Coordinates of C-alpha atoms in Angstrom, one line a residue:
M1 CA 96.7 107.5 91.1
T2 CA 98.4 109.1 93.8
N3 CA 100.5 108.1 96.7
T4 CA 99.8 108.5 100.6
Y5 CA 101.2 110.1 101.7
S6 CA 98.5 112.7 99.9
P7 CA 96.3 114.9 101.9
A8 CA 94.3 114.8 98.7
H9 CA 93.7 111.2 98.2
S10 CA 90.3 110.6 96.9
L11 CA 90.3 109.2 93.9
F12 CA 87.9 106.7 95.2
M13 CA 86.8 108.5 98.8
T14 CA 83.8 111.3 99.1
D15 CA 84.0 115.0 101.7
A16 CA 81.6 112.9 104.1
P17 CA 82.0 113.2 107.3
L18 CA 84.2 110.9 108.3
P19 CA 82.9 108.7 111.4
A20 CA 84.4 108.3 114.9
A21 CA 86.6 105.6 114.0
P22 CA 89.0 105.2 110.4
K23 CA 86.1 104.2 107.6
I24 CA 87.7 101.2 105.0
R25 CA 88.9 103.2 101.9
Y26 CA 88.0 101.6 98.2
P27 CA 86.4 98.9 99.2
S28 CA 85.5 98.1 94.9
P29 CA 88.5 99.2 92.9
P30 CA 87.5 100.7 90.0
P31 CA 88.7 99.1 87.0
G32 CA 91.6 101.9 86.1
L33 CA 93.4 100.8 89.4
R34 CA 92.4 96.8 89.3
W35 CA 94.4 96.7 85.4
L36 CA 97.0 99.3 87.4
R37 CA 97.6 96.6 90.4
W38 CA 98.1 93.3 87.6
Q39 CA 100.1 95.6 85.1
L40 CA 102.0 96.1 87.6
R41 CA 102.3 92.0 90.1
V42 CA 102.7 90.5 85.8
Q43 CA 105.3 94.1 85.0
W44 CA 107.8 92.6 88.9
A45 CA 107.6 89.1 88.3
I46 CA 108.9 89.3 84.1
M47 CA 111.1 92.5 84.5
P48 CA 111.3 94.0 88.2
A49 CA 113.1 97.1 87.2
L50 CA 110.8 98.1 84.8
A51 CA 108.2 97.6 87.8
F52 CA 110.0 99.2 90.2
R53 CA 111.0 102.4 87.8
Q54 CA 107.0 102.5 87.2
A55 CA 105.8 102.7 90.3
W56 CA 108.6 105.2 91.3
G57 CA 107.7 107.1 88.9
L58 CA 103.5 107.0 90.1
F59 CA 104.9 107.6 93.9
V60 CA 106.9 110.9 93.2
T61 CA 104.3 112.4 90.6
P62 CA 101.5 115.2 92.1
R63 CA 98.6 115.2 90.1
R64 CA 98.0 119.2 89.5
L65 CA 93.9 118.0 91.0
A66 CA 91.3 121.8 89.6
L67 CA 91.3 125.3 91.8
K68 CA 88.7 125.3 94.1
A69 CA 85.9 128.1 93.8
W70 CA 87.0 128.3 97.5
E71 CA 90.9 129.2 96.7
G72 CA 91.2 132.2 94.3
P73 CA 89.6 134.5 97.2
A74 CA 92.4 133.3 99.2
L75 CA 95.5 134.1 97.7
A76 CA 93.6 137.9 96.4
D77 CA 95.3 140.2 99.1
A78 CA 98.7 137.4 99.2
R79 CA 101.9 139.6 97.0
R80 CA 103.0 137.2 95.4
R81 CA 106.9 136.5 94.6
T82 CA 109.2 133.6 93.6
V83 CA 112.2 131.9 94.7
A84 CA 114.9 129.9 92.8
A85 CA 115.0 126.1 94.1
S86 CA 116.9 123.3 92.5
T87 CA 113.2 122.1 91.4
G88 CA 112.8 125.4 89.1
T89 CA 111.1 128.6 90.9
V90 CA 109.2 128.4 93.8
A91 CA 105.6 130.5 94.3
V92 CA 105.4 132.1 97.6
Y93 CA 102.4 133.9 99.1
E94 CA 102.9 136.9 101.8
W95 CA 100.9 138.6 104.0
G96 CA 101.6 141.6 106.3
P97 CA 104.3 143.4 107.9
A98 CA 107.6 142.7 106.5
A99 CA 108.9 143.6 108.5
A100 CA 107.2 140.9 111.7
P101 CA 108.5 137.3 112.1
A102 CA 107.0 134.9 109.9
V103 CA 105.9 132.1 110.0
L104 CA 105.9 130.0 106.9
L105 CA 103.4 127.3 106.8
V106 CA 104.1 124.3 104.0
H107 CA 101.2 122.3 102.6
G108 CA 101.3 118.5 102.5
W109 CA 101.1 115.8 99.2
E110 CA 99.0 117.5 95.6
H111 CA 97.9 121.1 98.7
R112 CA 98.7 123.8 97.6
A113 CA 98.9 128.0 99.5
S114 CA 95.6 128.1 99.1
F115 CA 95.0 125.0 101.2
W116 CA 96.0 127.2 103.9
G117 CA 93.4 130.1 103.8
A118 CA 92.0 129.3 106.9
W119 CA 95.1 130.6 108.6
V120 CA 96.3 134.0 107.2
A121 CA 93.3 136.3 109.4
P122 CA 94.8 134.9 113.1
L123 CA 98.0 134.5 112.0
L124 CA 97.3 138.5 111.3
A125 CA 95.2 139.3 114.2
A126 CA 98.5 138.2 116.6
G127 CA 100.9 140.1 114.7
Y128 CA 102.9 137.4 112.7
R129 CA 103.4 138.2 108.2
V130 CA 102.4 134.8 107.0
V131 CA 104.4 132.9 104.6
A132 CA 103.4 130.6 102.6
L133 CA 104.2 128.4 99.3
D134 CA 103.7 126.1 96.3
G135 CA 105.7 123.2 96.7
P136 CA 107.1 121.5 93.4
A137 CA 105.2 120.4 91.2
H138 CA 102.1 122.0 93.0
G139 CA 100.3 125.0 92.6
E140 CA 102.5 127.9 90.5
S141 CA 106.0 126.6 91.1
S142 CA 107.3 124.7 88.2
G143 CA 108.1 121.0 87.6
R144 CA 106.4 117.6 87.0
Q145 CA 107.7 115.5 89.8
V146 CA 108.7 115.4 93.7
T147 CA 110.8 113.9 96.5
L148 CA 110.7 114.8 100.1
T149 CA 114.1 116.1 99.8
D150 CA 112.9 118.3 97.1
F151 CA 110.1 119.8 98.5
G152 CA 112.5 120.0 101.3
G153 CA 115.4 121.3 99.7
A154 CA 112.0 123.9 98.4
V155 CA 111.3 124.8 101.5
Q156 CA 114.6 125.5 102.8
A157 CA 115.2 128.0 99.9
V158 CA 111.8 130.3 101.1
V159 CA 113.6 130.8 104.9
N160 CA 116.9 131.5 104.0
T161 CA 115.0 134.7 102.0
L162 CA 112.2 135.2 104.8
G163 CA 114.7 136.8 107.8
A164 CA 113.5 136.6 110.8
V165 CA 111.7 133.6 111.9
R166 CA 108.5 132.9 114.2
A167 CA 107.2 129.3 113.3
I168 CA 106.9 126.9 110.2
V169 CA 103.7 125.5 110.0
A170 CA 103.7 121.8 108.0
H171 CA 100.8 119.4 107.0
S172 CA 101.2 115.6 106.2
F173 CA 104.2 115.8 103.4
G174 CA 105.2 119.0 104.1
A175 CA 105.3 118.1 107.3
A176 CA 107.8 114.6 107.1
S177 CA 109.6 116.9 104.2
V178 CA 110.5 119.3 107.3
A179 CA 111.1 117.2 109.0
G180 CA 113.5 114.7 108.0
L181 CA 115.5 116.5 105.4
P182 CA 115.7 119.3 107.9
V183 CA 114.7 122.3 107.0
R184 CA 117.1 125.3 109.9
L185 CA 116.9 128.2 109.9
P186 CA 119.9 130.6 108.7
A187 CA 123.3 130.5 110.2
G188 CA 122.4 127.9 113.1
A189 CA 119.0 130.2 115.4
A190 CA 116.7 127.9 116.8
L191 CA 113.0 127.6 115.0
P192 CA 111.1 128.8 118.0
R193 CA 108.3 126.8 117.2
L194 CA 107.7 124.1 115.1
V195 CA 103.7 123.0 114.3
L196 CA 103.4 119.2 113.2
I197 CA 100.1 118.0 111.2
S198 CA 99.1 114.6 110.3
A199 CA 102.5 114.0 110.1
P200 CA 103.9 110.6 108.9
V201 CA 107.0 108.7 110.8
G202 CA 108.8 107.9 108.1
P203 CA 109.4 107.0 104.3
R204 CA 109.5 103.7 104.8
V205 CA 105.9 102.9 106.1
V206 CA 104.5 105.2 102.8
A207 CA 106.7 103.3 100.8
E208 CA 104.8 100.1 102.2
R209 CA 101.2 101.5 102.4
F210 CA 102.0 102.4 98.4
A211 CA 103.0 98.6 98.2
D212 CA 100.4 97.8 99.9
F213 CA 97.6 99.6 98.1
L214 CA 99.3 98.5 94.4
H215 CA 99.0 95.6 95.3
L216 CA 103.1 95.2 94.9
P217 CA 105.1 92.3 97.0
Q218 CA 106.6 94.0 99.7
G219 CA 110.3 93.2 98.7
V220 CA 109.7 96.7 95.6
V221 CA 109.9 99.3 99.8
A222 CA 113.5 98.1 99.6
R223 CA 114.1 98.7 96.0
F224 CA 112.6 102.4 96.9
A225 CA 115.4 102.9 100.0
A226 CA 117.8 101.8 98.3
H227 CA 117.0 103.6 95.5
I228 CA 116.6 106.7 98.6
E229 CA 119.8 106.2 99.3
Q230 CA 121.8 106.1 96.0
N231 CA 121.1 109.8 95.0
T232 CA 120.3 110.8 98.1
G233 CA 123.8 109.1 100.2
R234 CA 122.0 108.8 103.2
P235 CA 119.7 105.6 104.0
A236 CA 115.9 106.0 103.8
D237 CA 115.2 105.8 107.4
S238 CA 117.7 108.6 108.1
F239 CA 114.7 110.6 107.0
A240 CA 112.2 109.5 109.4
A241 CA 110.5 113.0 111.4
A242 CA 111.5 111.5 114.4
A243 CA 115.5 110.5 113.5
S244 CA 116.3 114.0 111.9
G245 CA 113.8 116.7 112.8
P246 CA 115.2 117.1 116.7
S247 CA 118.2 118.3 114.1
I248 CA 116.5 121.3 113.2
G249 CA 116.8 122.7 117.0
A250 CA 112.8 123.8 117.7
E251 CA 112.5 125.3 121.4
K252 CA 109.4 124.0 121.5
V253 CA 107.4 121.5 119.0
L254 CA 103.7 120.4 118.9
V255 CA 102.6 117.4 116.7
L256 CA 98.6 117.1 115.8
H257 CA 96.7 114.6 114.2
D258 CA 93.4 113.1 114.4
E259 CA 92.4 109.8 115.9
A260 CA 90.8 109.9 112.7
D261 CA 92.6 110.5 109.8
E262 CA 92.3 108.2 106.7
I263 CA 95.2 108.1 105.2
I264 CA 98.9 108.9 108.4
P265 CA 97.8 106.3 111.0
F266 CA 97.7 107.6 114.6
A267 CA 99.9 106.0 115.9
E268 CA 102.6 106.8 113.7
S269 CA 102.8 111.2 115.1
R270 CA 102.4 108.7 118.2
Q271 CA 106.3 106.8 117.1
I272 CA 107.2 111.0 116.1
V273 CA 106.6 112.0 119.3
A274 CA 108.0 109.3 122.1
A275 CA 111.0 109.6 119.7
W276 CA 111.4 113.1 119.9
P277 CA 112.1 114.8 123.0
G278 CA 110.7 117.6 124.5
A279 CA 107.5 117.2 121.4
V280 CA 104.5 117.6 122.4
L281 CA 101.4 115.8 121.0
H282 CA 97.6 116.9 120.5
A283 CA 94.9 114.4 118.9
T284 CA 91.8 115.9 117.9
R285 CA 88.9 113.8 116.8
G286 CA 86.3 113.8 113.4
L287 CA 88.5 115.8 111.5
G288 CA 90.3 113.5 109.7
H289 CA 93.1 114.1 107.8
N290 CA 92.2 117.4 105.3
R291 CA 89.3 118.8 107.1
I292 CA 91.9 119.6 110.3
L293 CA 93.0 122.5 108.7
R294 CA 89.8 124.1 108.3
D295 CA 89.1 124.1 112.1
A296 CA 88.9 127.0 113.8
G297 CA 90.6 125.6 117.4
V298 CA 92.9 124.1 115.4
V299 CA 93.5 127.5 113.8
Q300 CA 93.7 129.3 117.0
S301 CA 95.0 126.0 119.9
V302 CA 98.7 126.6 117.5
V303 CA 98.0 130.2 116.7
R304 CA 98.8 130.3 120.8
F305 CA 101.4 128.0 120.5
I306 CA 103.2 130.0 118.7
V307 CA 102.6 133.1 120.6

């Protein structure tokens, strides 16, 4: 099971090229999913607290997906270290001169640092130090479960070790965490460039999609929101990208999203940009939620924006 922040939301999808418009997902749910939906509906009817705990556990537990053949080479020449965060140790990978300004790459749900392999050489050629991390409960970092605040806190812990930072580039759940916390440069310094790719507008709509996917009543969304506020001291809606993100203090903000994104609707980036003064939206077509990270044109356009 996976939640719908997931850029690896592939339980019942193929890796075939995307059509021009989003396709209908899960036309014939497998028996395991049908059983889970039935079990949670029954629990919700007779023991809603138990059903919520199980749903929340699913929501914050990423799968540890098998390594793909290209991931090892993507990290082969990286310098490796760890950073301490509230969730435990965070694996960090670096390329390029230690004195150069850093571009920090923040992956999404069920991805890891290696998924940024296509970005390293272009950023090095532009004169930057490239830094990527495995978020908590992802890759080589510790943990089994992770929330938006856990993930954002780990990113903040890495940022605090970097010195000069030119840009943060974040995808999907990583973008939600960077903007929602938000992550800031130390001592109130302005972040020159921020790039958000395939970002959800906020945790409430993600919870709504999650409830819909599991055929749970929308009452579970209110429980999610209450649980977030109880555990963070902040209303769930305060973690929305446009609500919290502008306080990052980024000088320029670029938001990229594919019009045929099958995981996070393109309209959500429109909402983010409409509510974020100065943010610019760049739309792509036919790249979906994941392939946008591997597209040479996207990489080059972001490098030009960062420079």
